[in-house]
PDB file of C-alpha atoms and ligand atoms in Angstrom:
ATOM      1  CA  MET A 437     223.957 -85.835 -37.071  1.00  0.00           C
ATOM      2  CA  LEU A 438     226.629 -83.467 -35.765  1.00  0.00           C
ATOM      3  CA  MET A 439     226.592 -82.068 -32.277  1.00  0.00           C
ATOM      4  CA  PRO A 440     224.656 -78.784 -32.247  1.00  0.00           C
ATOM      5  CA  PRO A 441     226.816 -75.667 -31.797  1.00  0.00           C
ATOM      6  CA  TRP A 442     225.200 -74.585 -28.522  1.00  0.00           C
ATOM      7  CA  PHE A 443     227.113 -77.346 -26.738  1.00  0.00           C
ATOM      8  CA  ASN A 444     230.512 -76.164 -27.989  1.00  0.00           C
ATOM      9  CA  ASP A 445     231.509 -74.614 -24.677  1.00  0.00           C
ATOM     10  CA  VAL A 446     230.681 -77.613 -22.534  1.00  0.00           C
ATOM     11  CA  PHE A 447     232.297 -79.899 -25.118  1.00  0.00           C
ATOM     12  CA  GLN A 448     235.511 -77.843 -25.094  1.00  0.00           C
ATOM     13  CA  GLN A 449     235.644 -78.069 -21.296  1.00  0.00           C
ATOM     14  CA  LEU A 450     235.231 -81.836 -21.435  1.00  0.00           C
ATOM     15  CA  VAL A 451     237.917 -82.191 -24.113  1.00  0.00           C
ATOM     16  CA  LYS A 452     240.301 -80.039 -22.095  1.00  0.00           C
ATOM     17  CA  ARG A 453     239.854 -82.205 -19.030  1.00  0.00           C
ATOM     18  CA  HIS A 454     240.267 -85.322 -21.156  1.00  0.00           C
ATOM     19  CA  SER A 455     243.573 -83.941 -22.512  1.00  0.00           C
ATOM     20  CA  ASP A 456     244.661 -83.142 -18.961  1.00  0.00           C
ATOM     21  CA  GLN A 457     243.651 -86.680 -17.953  1.00  0.00           C
ATOM     22  CA  ARG A 458     241.273 -85.292 -15.393  1.00  0.00           C
ATOM     23  CA  LEU A 459     237.984 -86.384 -16.950  1.00  0.00           C
ATOM     24  CA  HIS A 460     235.621 -88.290 -14.694  1.00  0.00           C
ATOM     25  CA  HIS A 461     234.848 -91.837 -15.871  1.00  0.00           C
ATOM     26  CA  GLY A 462     231.108 -91.375 -15.340  1.00  0.00           C
ATOM     27  CA  LEU A 463     229.413 -88.458 -17.086  1.00  0.00           C
ATOM     28  CA  LEU A 464     225.768 -87.596 -16.607  1.00  0.00           C
ATOM     29  CA  LEU A 465     224.233 -85.324 -19.237  1.00  0.00           C
ATOM     30  CA  SER A 466     220.902 -83.987 -18.094  1.00  0.00           C
ATOM     31  CA  GLY A 467     218.455 -81.485 -19.568  1.00  0.00           C
ATOM     32  CA  GLN A 468     215.062 -81.190 -21.246  1.00  0.00           C
ATOM     33  CA  SER A 469     214.304 -83.456 -24.195  1.00  0.00           C
ATOM     34  CA  GLY A 470     215.063 -82.399 -27.753  1.00  0.00           C
ATOM     35  CA  ILE A 471     218.106 -80.195 -27.172  1.00  0.00           C
ATOM     36  CA  GLY A 472     220.704 -82.655 -28.498  1.00  0.00           C
ATOM     37  CA  LYS A 473     222.155 -84.261 -25.368  1.00  0.00           C
ATOM     38  CA  THR A 474     222.664 -87.621 -27.080  1.00  0.00           C
ATOM     39  CA  LEU A 475     224.481 -85.925 -29.963  1.00  0.00           C
ATOM     40  CA  LEU A 476     226.858 -84.404 -27.423  1.00  0.00           C
ATOM     41  CA  ALA A 477     227.291 -87.861 -25.870  1.00  0.00           C
ATOM     42  CA  HIS A 478     228.184 -89.348 -29.273  1.00  0.00           C
ATOM     43  CA  THR A 479     230.644 -86.565 -30.045  1.00  0.00           C
ATOM     44  CA  MET A 480     232.257 -87.052 -26.658  1.00  0.00           C
ATOM     45  CA  ALA A 481     232.424 -90.833 -27.149  1.00  0.00           C
ATOM     46  CA  LYS A 482     234.076 -90.406 -30.548  1.00  0.00           C
ATOM     47  CA  THR A 483     236.600 -88.041 -28.941  1.00  0.00           C
ATOM     48  CA  LEU A 484     237.359 -90.438 -26.082  1.00  0.00           C
ATOM     49  CA  LEU A 485     238.000 -93.219 -28.592  1.00  0.00           C
ATOM     50  CA  CYS A 486     239.991 -91.130 -31.099  1.00  0.00           C
ATOM     51  CA  LYS A 487     243.695 -91.962 -31.458  1.00  0.00           C
ATOM     52  CA  SER A 488     244.713 -88.423 -32.313  1.00  0.00           C
ATOM     53  CA  VAL A 489     242.674 -86.003 -30.208  1.00  0.00           C
ATOM     54  CA  SER A 490     243.338 -82.282 -30.466  1.00  0.00           C
ATOM     55  CA  ASN A 491     241.952 -79.353 -28.481  1.00  0.00           C
ATOM     56  CA  ASN A 492     239.000 -79.376 -30.864  1.00  0.00           C
ATOM     57  CA  GLY A 493     238.115 -82.985 -30.119  1.00  0.00           C
ATOM     58  CA  PHE A 494     238.306 -86.028 -32.403  1.00  0.00           C
ATOM     59  CA  CYS A 495     240.511 -86.004 -35.529  1.00  0.00           C
ATOM     60  CA  ASN A 496     237.918 -87.568 -37.867  1.00  0.00           C
ATOM     61  CA  ALA A 497     240.698 -89.349 -39.767  1.00  0.00           C
ATOM     62  CA  CYS A 498     242.112 -92.135 -37.616  1.00  0.00           C
ATOM     63  CA  GLN A 499     240.943 -95.734 -37.772  1.00  0.00           C
ATOM     64  CA  SER A 500     238.979 -95.279 -34.566  1.00  0.00           C
ATOM     65  CA  CYS A 501     237.071 -92.268 -35.908  1.00  0.00           C
ATOM     66  CA  GLN A 502     236.273 -94.158 -39.100  1.00  0.00           C
ATOM     67  CA  LEU A 503     235.008 -97.182 -37.198  1.00  0.00           C
ATOM     68  CA  PHE A 504     232.910 -94.925 -35.002  1.00  0.00           C
ATOM     69  CA  ASP A 505     231.302 -93.249 -38.019  1.00  0.00           C
ATOM     70  CA  ALA A 506     230.620 -96.650 -39.570  1.00  0.00           C
ATOM     71  CA  GLN A 507     228.949 -97.639 -36.279  1.00  0.00           C
ATOM     72  CA  THR A 508     231.248-100.644 -36.016  1.00  0.00           C
ATOM     73  CA  HIS A 509     233.662 -99.495 -33.318  1.00  0.00           C
ATOM     74  CA  PRO A 510     234.384-102.583 -31.192  1.00  0.00           C
ATOM     75  CA  ASP A 511     235.048-100.574 -28.024  1.00  0.00           C
ATOM     76  CA  PHE A 512     231.873 -98.535 -28.169  1.00  0.00           C
ATOM     77  CA  SER A 513     228.407 -99.597 -27.156  1.00  0.00           C
ATOM     78  CA  GLU A 514     225.099 -97.917 -26.615  1.00  0.00           C
ATOM     79  CA  LEU A 515     222.170 -99.375 -24.730  1.00  0.00           C
ATOM     80  CA  SER A 516     219.058 -98.304 -26.547  1.00  0.00           C
ATOM     81  CA  SER A 517     215.846 -98.406 -24.584  1.00  0.00           C
ATOM     82  CA  ASP A 518     212.382 -97.509 -25.759  1.00  0.00           C
ATOM     83  CA  LYS A 519     210.883 -99.060 -22.699  1.00  0.00           C
ATOM     84  CA  GLN A 520     212.443-100.342 -19.503  1.00  0.00           C
ATOM     85  CA  LEU A 521     216.148-101.005 -19.398  1.00  0.00           C
ATOM     86  CA  GLY A 522     216.584-104.218 -17.454  1.00  0.00           C
ATOM     87  CA  VAL A 523     219.472-105.702 -15.546  1.00  0.00           C
ATOM     88  CA  ASP A 524     220.414-108.163 -18.314  1.00  0.00           C
ATOM     89  CA  LYS A 525     221.042-105.388 -20.815  1.00  0.00           C
ATOM     90  CA  ILE A 526     223.062-103.422 -18.291  1.00  0.00           C
ATOM     91  CA  ARG A 527     225.178-106.482 -17.463  1.00  0.00           C
ATOM     92  CA  GLU A 528     225.765-107.006 -21.179  1.00  0.00           C
ATOM     93  CA  GLY A 529     226.921-103.406 -21.531  1.00  0.00           C
ATOM     94  CA  ILE A 530     229.163-103.641 -18.474  1.00  0.00           C
ATOM     95  CA  ALA A 531     230.710-106.870 -19.781  1.00  0.00           C
ATOM     96  CA  ARG A 532     231.652-105.099 -23.001  1.00  0.00           C
ATOM     97  CA  LEU A 533     233.071-102.227 -21.002  1.00  0.00           C
ATOM     98  CA  ASN A 534     235.164-104.612 -18.912  1.00  0.00           C
ATOM     99  CA  ALA A 535     236.461-106.603 -21.893  1.00  0.00           C
ATOM    100  CA  THR A 536     239.913-105.938 -23.316  1.00  0.00           C
ATOM    101  CA  SER A 537     239.966-103.000 -25.685  1.00  0.00           C
ATOM    102  CA  GLN A 538     240.170-104.133 -29.305  1.00  0.00           C
ATOM    103  CA  LEU A 539     241.972-100.986 -30.353  1.00  0.00           C
ATOM    104  CA  SER A 540     244.157-100.705 -27.242  1.00  0.00           C
ATOM    105  CA  GLY A 541     242.464 -97.506 -26.200  1.00  0.00           C
ATOM    106  CA  ASN A 542     239.466 -96.329 -24.233  1.00  0.00           C
ATOM    107  CA  LYS A 543     236.109 -98.063 -24.070  1.00  0.00           C
ATOM    108  CA  VAL A 544     232.854 -96.140 -23.934  1.00  0.00           C
ATOM    109  CA  LEU A 545     229.290 -97.071 -23.048  1.00  0.00           C
ATOM    110  CA  ILE A 546     226.406 -94.644 -23.610  1.00  0.00           C
ATOM    111  CA  ILE A 547     223.031 -95.090 -21.940  1.00  0.00           C
ATOM    112  CA  PRO A 548     220.808 -92.617 -23.807  1.00  0.00           C
ATOM    113  CA  ARG A 549     217.764 -92.882 -21.552  1.00  0.00           C
ATOM    114  CA  ALA A 550     219.303 -93.696 -18.213  1.00  0.00           C
ATOM    115  CA  ASP A 551     216.036 -92.974 -16.376  1.00  0.00           C
ATOM    116  CA  MET A 552     214.537 -96.076 -18.020  1.00  0.00           C
ATOM    117  CA  MET A 553     216.791 -98.347 -15.956  1.00  0.00           C
ATOM    118  CA  THR A 554     215.018-100.599 -13.504  1.00  0.00           C
ATOM    119  CA  GLU A 555     216.205-100.424  -9.919  1.00  0.00           C
ATOM    120  CA  SER A 556     218.152-103.672 -10.219  1.00  0.00           C
ATOM    121  CA  ALA A 557     219.714-102.438 -13.470  1.00  0.00           C
ATOM    122  CA  ALA A 558     220.769 -99.229 -11.732  1.00  0.00           C
ATOM    123  CA  ASN A 559     222.249-101.208  -8.859  1.00  0.00           C
ATOM    124  CA  ALA A 560     224.218-103.347 -11.300  1.00  0.00           C
ATOM    125  CA  LEU A 561     225.569-100.189 -12.885  1.00  0.00           C
ATOM    126  CA  LEU A 562     226.461 -98.694  -9.538  1.00  0.00           C
ATOM    127  CA  LYS A 563     229.300-101.135  -8.975  1.00  0.00           C
ATOM    128  CA  THR A 564     230.905-100.146 -12.275  1.00  0.00           C
ATOM    129  CA  LEU A 565     230.592 -96.492 -11.345  1.00  0.00           C
ATOM    130  CA  GLU A 566     232.175 -97.155  -7.964  1.00  0.00           C
ATOM    131  CA  GLU A 567     234.985 -99.383  -9.194  1.00  0.00           C
ATOM    132  CA  PRO A 568     235.620 -98.582 -12.841  1.00  0.00           C
ATOM    133  CA  THR A 569     238.129-100.590 -14.826  1.00  0.00           C
ATOM    134  CA  ASP A 570     240.916 -98.603 -16.467  1.00  0.00           C
ATOM    135  CA  ASN A 571     240.216 -96.608 -19.609  1.00  0.00           C
ATOM    136  CA  THR A 572     236.464 -97.002 -19.428  1.00  0.00           C
ATOM    137  CA  TYR A 573     233.893 -94.249 -19.678  1.00  0.00           C
ATOM    138  CA  LEU A 574     230.186 -94.299 -19.034  1.00  0.00           C
ATOM    139  CA  ILE A 575     227.980 -91.555 -20.423  1.00  0.00           C
ATOM    140  CA  LEU A 576     224.464 -91.437 -19.012  1.00  0.00           C
ATOM    141  CA  VAL A 577     221.878 -89.218 -20.672  1.00  0.00           C
ATOM    142  CA  THR A 578     218.530 -88.259 -19.200  1.00  0.00           C
ATOM    143  CA  ASP A 579     215.773 -85.691 -19.374  1.00  0.00           C
ATOM    144  CA  ARG A 580     214.308 -86.895 -16.089  1.00  0.00           C
ATOM    145  CA  MET A 581     217.169 -86.849 -13.627  1.00  0.00           C
ATOM    146  CA  ASN A 582     214.751 -87.108 -10.692  1.00  0.00           C
ATOM    147  CA  ARG A 583     214.034 -90.691 -11.761  1.00  0.00           C
ATOM    148  CA  LEU A 584     217.643 -91.765 -11.303  1.00  0.00           C
ATOM    149  CA  LEU A 585     218.841 -93.290  -8.067  1.00  0.00           C
ATOM    150  CA  PRO A 586     220.571 -90.631  -5.951  1.00  0.00           C
ATOM    151  CA  THR A 587     223.529 -93.001  -5.605  1.00  0.00           C
ATOM    152  CA  ILE A 588     223.939 -93.044  -9.398  1.00  0.00           C
ATOM    153  CA  ILE A 589     223.747 -89.259  -9.615  1.00  0.00           C
ATOM    154  CA  SER A 590     226.278 -88.750  -6.844  1.00  0.00           C
ATOM    155  CA  ARG A 591     228.838 -90.995  -8.538  1.00  0.00           C
ATOM    156  CA  CYS A 592     228.754 -89.143 -11.842  1.00  0.00           C
ATOM    157  CA  GLU A 593     230.063 -85.830 -13.012  1.00  0.00           C
ATOM    158  CA  LYS A 594     226.844 -83.933 -13.733  1.00  0.00           C
ATOM    159  CA  HIS A 595     226.260 -81.547 -16.585  1.00  0.00           C
ATOM    160  CA  ILE A 596     222.936 -79.744 -16.637  1.00  0.00           C
ATOM    161  CA  LEU A 597     222.436 -78.748 -20.252  1.00  0.00           C
ATOM    162  CA  THR A 598     220.097 -75.989 -21.314  1.00  0.00           C
ATOM    163  CA  ARG A 599     218.249 -75.193 -24.508  1.00  0.00           C
ATOM    164  CA  PRO A 600     219.769 -72.631 -26.874  1.00  0.00           C
ATOM    165  CA  HIS A 601     218.518 -69.080 -27.324  1.00  0.00           C
ATOM    166  CA  HIS A 602     215.762 -68.853 -29.909  1.00  0.00           C
ATOM    167  CA  GLU A 603     217.978 -67.123 -32.496  1.00  0.00           C
ATOM    168  CA  VAL A 604     220.589 -69.871 -32.196  1.00  0.00           C
ATOM    169  CA  ALA A 605     217.898 -72.537 -32.526  1.00  0.00           C
ATOM    170  CA  GLN A 606     216.386 -70.789 -35.551  1.00  0.00           C
ATOM    171  CA  ALA A 607     219.795 -70.551 -37.259  1.00  0.00           C
ATOM    172  CA  TRP A 608     220.455 -74.239 -36.624  1.00  0.00           C
ATOM    173  CA  LEU A 609     217.020 -75.240 -37.935  1.00  0.00           C
ATOM    174  CA  ALA A 610     217.618 -73.110 -41.041  1.00  0.00           C
ATOM    175  CA  ASP A 611     220.857 -75.051 -41.604  1.00  0.00           C
ATOM    176  CA  GLN A 612     218.796 -78.234 -41.417  1.00  0.00           C
ATOM    177  CA  GLY A 613     216.542 -76.900 -44.173  1.00  0.00           C
ATOM    178  CA  PHE A 614     213.773 -75.495 -41.999  1.00  0.00           C
ATOM    179  CA  THR A 615     213.705 -71.776 -42.623  1.00  0.00           C
ATOM    180  CA  ASP A 616     210.910 -69.539 -41.299  1.00  0.00           C
ATOM    181  CA  VAL A 617     210.652 -71.270 -37.937  1.00  0.00           C
ATOM    182  CA  THR A 618     208.948 -68.691 -35.756  1.00  0.00           C
ATOM    183  CA  VAL A 619     209.575 -68.086 -32.069  1.00  0.00           C
ATOM    184  CA  ALA A 620     205.966 -69.171 -31.485  1.00  0.00           C
ATOM    185  CA  LEU A 621     206.658 -72.546 -33.091  1.00  0.00           C
ATOM    186  CA  LEU A 622     209.825 -72.982 -31.037  1.00  0.00           C
ATOM    187  CA  GLU A 623     207.880 -72.179 -27.904  1.00  0.00           C
ATOM    188  CA  ALA A 624     205.243 -74.713 -28.884  1.00  0.00           C
ATOM    189  CA  TYR A 625     208.025 -77.272 -28.411  1.00  0.00           C
ATOM    190  CA  ALA A 626     209.430 -75.723 -25.239  1.00  0.00           C
ATOM    191  CA  GLY A 627     212.301 -74.205 -27.223  1.00  0.00           C
ATOM    192  CA  ALA A 628     213.757 -77.638 -28.035  1.00  0.00           C
ATOM    193  CA  PRO A 629     215.148 -77.470 -31.603  1.00  0.00           C
ATOM    194  CA  LEU A 630     215.353 -81.224 -32.203  1.00  0.00           C
ATOM    195  CA  ARG A 631     211.713 -81.628 -31.256  1.00  0.00           C
ATOM    196  CA  VAL A 632     210.779 -78.923 -33.756  1.00  0.00           C
ATOM    197  CA  LYS A 633     212.866 -80.645 -36.421  1.00  0.00           C
ATOM    198  CA  ALA A 634     211.265 -84.024 -35.738  1.00  0.00           C
ATOM    199  CA  ALA A 635     207.786 -82.510 -35.814  1.00  0.00           C
ATOM    200  CA  LEU A 636     208.398 -80.679 -39.084  1.00  0.00           C
ATOM    201  CA  GLU A 637     209.770 -83.823 -40.695  1.00  0.00           C
ATOM    202  CA  GLU A 638     206.874 -85.881 -39.451  1.00  0.00           C
ATOM    203  CA  ASN A 639     204.178 -83.364 -40.250  1.00  0.00           C
ATOM    204  CA  SER A 640     205.251 -82.291 -43.702  1.00  0.00           C
ATOM    205  CA  ASP A 641     201.874 -83.392 -45.104  1.00  0.00           C
ATOM    206  CA  SER A 642     199.600 -82.249 -42.325  1.00  0.00           C
ATOM    207  CA  ILE A 643     198.907 -79.021 -40.491  1.00  0.00           C
ATOM    208  CA  SER A 644     201.540 -76.281 -40.310  1.00  0.00           C
ATOM    209  CA  TYR A 645     202.002 -74.073 -37.287  1.00  0.00           C
ATOM    210  CA  PRO A 646     200.779 -70.910 -39.084  1.00  0.00           C
ATOM    211  CA  GLN A 647     197.608 -72.790 -40.119  1.00  0.00           C
ATOM    212  CA  TYR A 648     197.085 -73.758 -36.500  1.00  0.00           C
ATOM    213  CA  GLN A 649     197.621 -70.165 -35.332  1.00  0.00           C
ATOM    214  CA  GLU A 650     195.137 -68.941 -37.914  1.00  0.00           C
ATOM    215  CA  GLY A 651     192.550 -71.516 -36.848  1.00  0.00           C
ATOM    216  CA  LEU A 652     193.048 -70.686 -33.196  1.00  0.00           C
ATOM    217  CA  GLU A 653     192.544 -66.999 -33.906  1.00  0.00           C
ATOM    218  CA  MET A 654     189.265 -67.807 -35.686  1.00  0.00           C
ATOM    219  CA  LEU A 655     188.163 -69.880 -32.720  1.00  0.00           C
ATOM    220  CA  LEU A 656     188.995 -67.125 -30.248  1.00  0.00           C
ATOM    221  CA  SER A 657     187.283 -64.462 -32.333  1.00  0.00           C
ATOM    222  CA  GLY A 658     184.200 -66.631 -32.731  1.00  0.00           C
ATOM    223  CA  THR A 659     184.412 -66.965 -36.531  1.00  0.00           C
ATOM    224  CA  ASN A 660     184.896 -70.710 -36.249  1.00  0.00           C
ATOM    225  CA  ASP A 661     183.779 -73.255 -33.672  1.00  0.00           C
ATOM    226  CA  ALA A 662     185.515 -76.057 -31.817  1.00  0.00           C
ATOM    227  CA  VAL A 663     183.741 -78.945 -33.552  1.00  0.00           C
ATOM    228  CA  THR A 664     184.411 -77.632 -37.075  1.00  0.00           C
ATOM    229  CA  LEU A 665     188.078 -77.067 -36.274  1.00  0.00           C
ATOM    230  CA  ALA A 666     188.376 -80.458 -34.593  1.00  0.00           C
ATOM    231  CA  THR A 667     186.901 -82.079 -37.699  1.00  0.00           C
ATOM    232  CA  ASP A 668     189.396 -80.267 -39.945  1.00  0.00           C
ATOM    233  CA  TRP A 669     192.309 -81.069 -37.656  1.00  0.00           C
ATOM    234  CA  GLN A 670     191.511 -84.633 -36.593  1.00  0.00           C
ATOM    235  CA  ALA A 671     194.433 -86.118 -38.578  1.00  0.00           C
ATOM    236  CA  SER A 672     196.842 -83.938 -36.568  1.00  0.00           C
ATOM    237  CA  ALA A 673     195.008 -84.243 -33.259  1.00  0.00           C
ATOM    238  CA  THR A 674     198.081 -85.199 -31.202  1.00  0.00           C
ATOM    239  CA  THR A 675     200.167 -82.367 -32.631  1.00  0.00           C
ATOM    240  CA  ILE A 676     197.403 -79.837 -31.971  1.00  0.00           C
ATOM    241  CA  VAL A 677     197.012 -81.054 -28.395  1.00  0.00           C
ATOM    242  CA  ASP A 678     200.792 -80.756 -27.867  1.00  0.00           C
ATOM    243  CA  TRP A 679     200.765 -77.192 -29.183  1.00  0.00           C
ATOM    244  CA  LEU A 680     197.779 -76.293 -27.023  1.00  0.00           C
ATOM    245  CA  GLN A 681     199.485 -77.817 -24.008  1.00  0.00           C
ATOM    246  CA  GLN A 682     202.483 -75.522 -24.511  1.00  0.00           C
ATOM    247  CA  TYR A 683     200.109 -72.577 -25.076  1.00  0.00           C
ATOM    248  CA  ALA A 684     198.337 -73.395 -21.805  1.00  0.00           C
ATOM    249  CA  HIS A 685     201.633 -73.744 -19.959  1.00  0.00           C
ATOM    250  CA  ARG A 686     202.983 -70.432 -21.270  1.00  0.00           C
ATOM    251  CA  SER A 687     199.734 -68.615 -20.567  1.00  0.00           C
ATOM    252  CA  PHE A 688     199.526 -70.038 -17.064  1.00  0.00           C
ATOM    253  CA  VAL A 689     203.084 -68.943 -16.277  1.00  0.00           C
ATOM    254  CA  GLN A 690     202.417 -65.449 -17.661  1.00  0.00           C
ATOM    255  CA  HIS A 691     198.941 -64.838 -16.263  1.00  0.00           C
ATOM    256  CA  ASN A 692     198.685 -67.260 -13.369  1.00  0.00           C
ATOM    257  CA  SER A 693     195.099 -67.991 -14.320  1.00  0.00           C
ATOM    258  CA  PRO A 694     193.457 -71.238 -13.115  1.00  0.00           C
ATOM    259  CA  ALA A 695     191.678 -71.552 -16.479  1.00  0.00           C
ATOM    260  CA  PHE A 696     195.015 -72.234 -18.158  1.00  0.00           C
ATOM    261  CA  TYR A 697     195.993 -74.760 -15.548  1.00  0.00           C
ATOM    262  CA  LYS A 698     192.709 -76.520 -16.269  1.00  0.00           C
ATOM    263  CA  LEU A 699     193.401 -76.403 -20.012  1.00  0.00           C
ATOM    264  CA  TYR A 700     196.895 -77.767 -19.391  1.00  0.00           C
ATOM    265  CA  LYS A 701     195.465 -80.718 -17.456  1.00  0.00           C
ATOM    266  CA  THR A 702     192.828 -81.289 -20.141  1.00  0.00           C
ATOM    267  CA  CYS A 703     195.593 -81.423 -22.773  1.00  0.00           C
ATOM    268  CA  ILE A 704     197.545 -84.011 -20.785  1.00  0.00           C
ATOM    269  CA  ASP A 705     194.429 -86.184 -20.450  1.00  0.00           C
ATOM    270  CA  ALA A 706     193.600 -85.713 -24.133  1.00  0.00           C
ATOM    271  CA  HIS A 707     197.121 -86.652 -25.166  1.00  0.00           C
ATOM    272  CA  GLN A 708     196.784 -89.852 -23.175  1.00  0.00           C
ATOM    273  CA  ALA A 709     193.343 -90.613 -24.606  1.00  0.00           C
ATOM    274  CA  LEU A 710     194.586 -90.103 -28.171  1.00  0.00           C
ATOM    275  CA  GLN A 711     197.111 -92.912 -27.722  1.00  0.00           C
ATOM    276  CA  ASN A 712     194.269 -95.446 -27.720  1.00  0.00           C
ATOM    277  CA  PRO A 713     193.435 -96.810 -31.154  1.00  0.00           C
ATOM    278  CA  GLY A 714     189.918 -96.227 -32.399  1.00  0.00           C
ATOM    279  CA  VAL A 715     189.133 -93.233 -30.206  1.00  0.00           C
ATOM    280  CA  ASN A 716     186.883 -90.460 -31.449  1.00  0.00           C
ATOM    281  CA  LYS A 717     189.513 -87.835 -32.221  1.00  0.00           C
ATOM    282  CA  ILE A 718     186.976 -85.165 -33.149  1.00  0.00           C
ATOM    283  CA  MET A 719     185.250 -85.497 -29.806  1.00  0.00           C
ATOM    284  CA  ILE A 720     188.495 -85.373 -27.818  1.00  0.00           C
ATOM    285  CA  LEU A 721     189.947 -82.479 -29.795  1.00  0.00           C
ATOM    286  CA  SER A 722     186.748 -80.436 -29.774  1.00  0.00           C
ATOM    287  CA  SER A 723     186.450 -80.764 -26.002  1.00  0.00           C
ATOM    288  CA  VAL A 724     190.004 -79.414 -25.647  1.00  0.00           C
ATOM    289  CA  LEU A 725     189.379 -76.591 -28.123  1.00  0.00           C
ATOM    290  CA  ALA A 726     186.183 -75.642 -26.288  1.00  0.00           C
ATOM    291  CA  GLU A 727     188.304 -74.780 -23.252  1.00  0.00           C
ATOM    292  CA  VAL A 728     190.696 -72.485 -25.108  1.00  0.00           C
ATOM    293  CA  LYS A 729     190.410 -68.855 -24.080  1.00  0.00           C
ATOM    294  CA  ARG A 730     192.285 -65.651 -24.577  1.00  0.00           C
ATOM    295  CA  PRO A 731     194.522 -64.764 -21.649  1.00  0.00           C
ATOM    296  CA  ASP A 732     192.680 -61.485 -20.972  1.00  0.00           C
ATOM    297  CA  SER A 733     189.197 -63.009 -21.057  1.00  0.00           C
ATOM    298  CA  SER A 734     189.881 -65.530 -18.353  1.00  0.00           C
ATOM    299  CA  ILE A 735     191.577 -63.632 -15.568  1.00  0.00           C
TER     300      ILE A 735
HETATM  301 ZN1   ZN B 177     240.433 -89.830 -34.631  1.00  0.00          ZN
END
């Protein structure tokens, strides 16, 4: 997937510094999840490896660009990590970074979830950040910068990335084939367009956001009850709880009412409980729905 347009400015700045040979060898891209940080990291990596970079970034035609697109570039590696990222993996990545470049150019290592590094992994990485070999670049990506060692953070060039404006996000989602994404739906995913996209792809067969809004309205007006709704929605229980969690968060910020803080906490607990196989989804979801109130009725 291409880098989303809302990162154009930061990308242009990075390319400019690369052209001026002033780019830091350790980049840290931080920001909330689902805004496309890793896509920016990939675009930057492709640019750093490209043999014919222009002011707009990579050329998309040279051998290096072709190898990158085919995911077979010998001087590029990425340390994927669903769970913990241990010291062995980091050492492996560093070894590749320190090896001779196959294409006589730069070498790039991306760590997409840098906050998953164990402490010993982070310490192993620290040395590379302190004493980088020539023509090597490390790009760390995180949505939880507070979990990184301060020594790692201080040795990187930090970029705090923000989510796009809603209109920009809506236009991008429309380009991806998701028209009619409302502001309410965006806000249900904290304004993170890639999270909305993932949810819409995943939930194409189950509940839509307008259906959820309609059901919630019926609950609040008393024309439907929590147990009936929970029964109807049990297949999408996790999605509903996520949406309600965002609703609670927004309402708490706007109205500063303890009831919404309580609902927010209930949603977090429910989300956790729903991860266990065999749980009674109707019971969990109905207990969350029973706590939902209108902002004005709870102040
Ligand atoms: Zn190129």
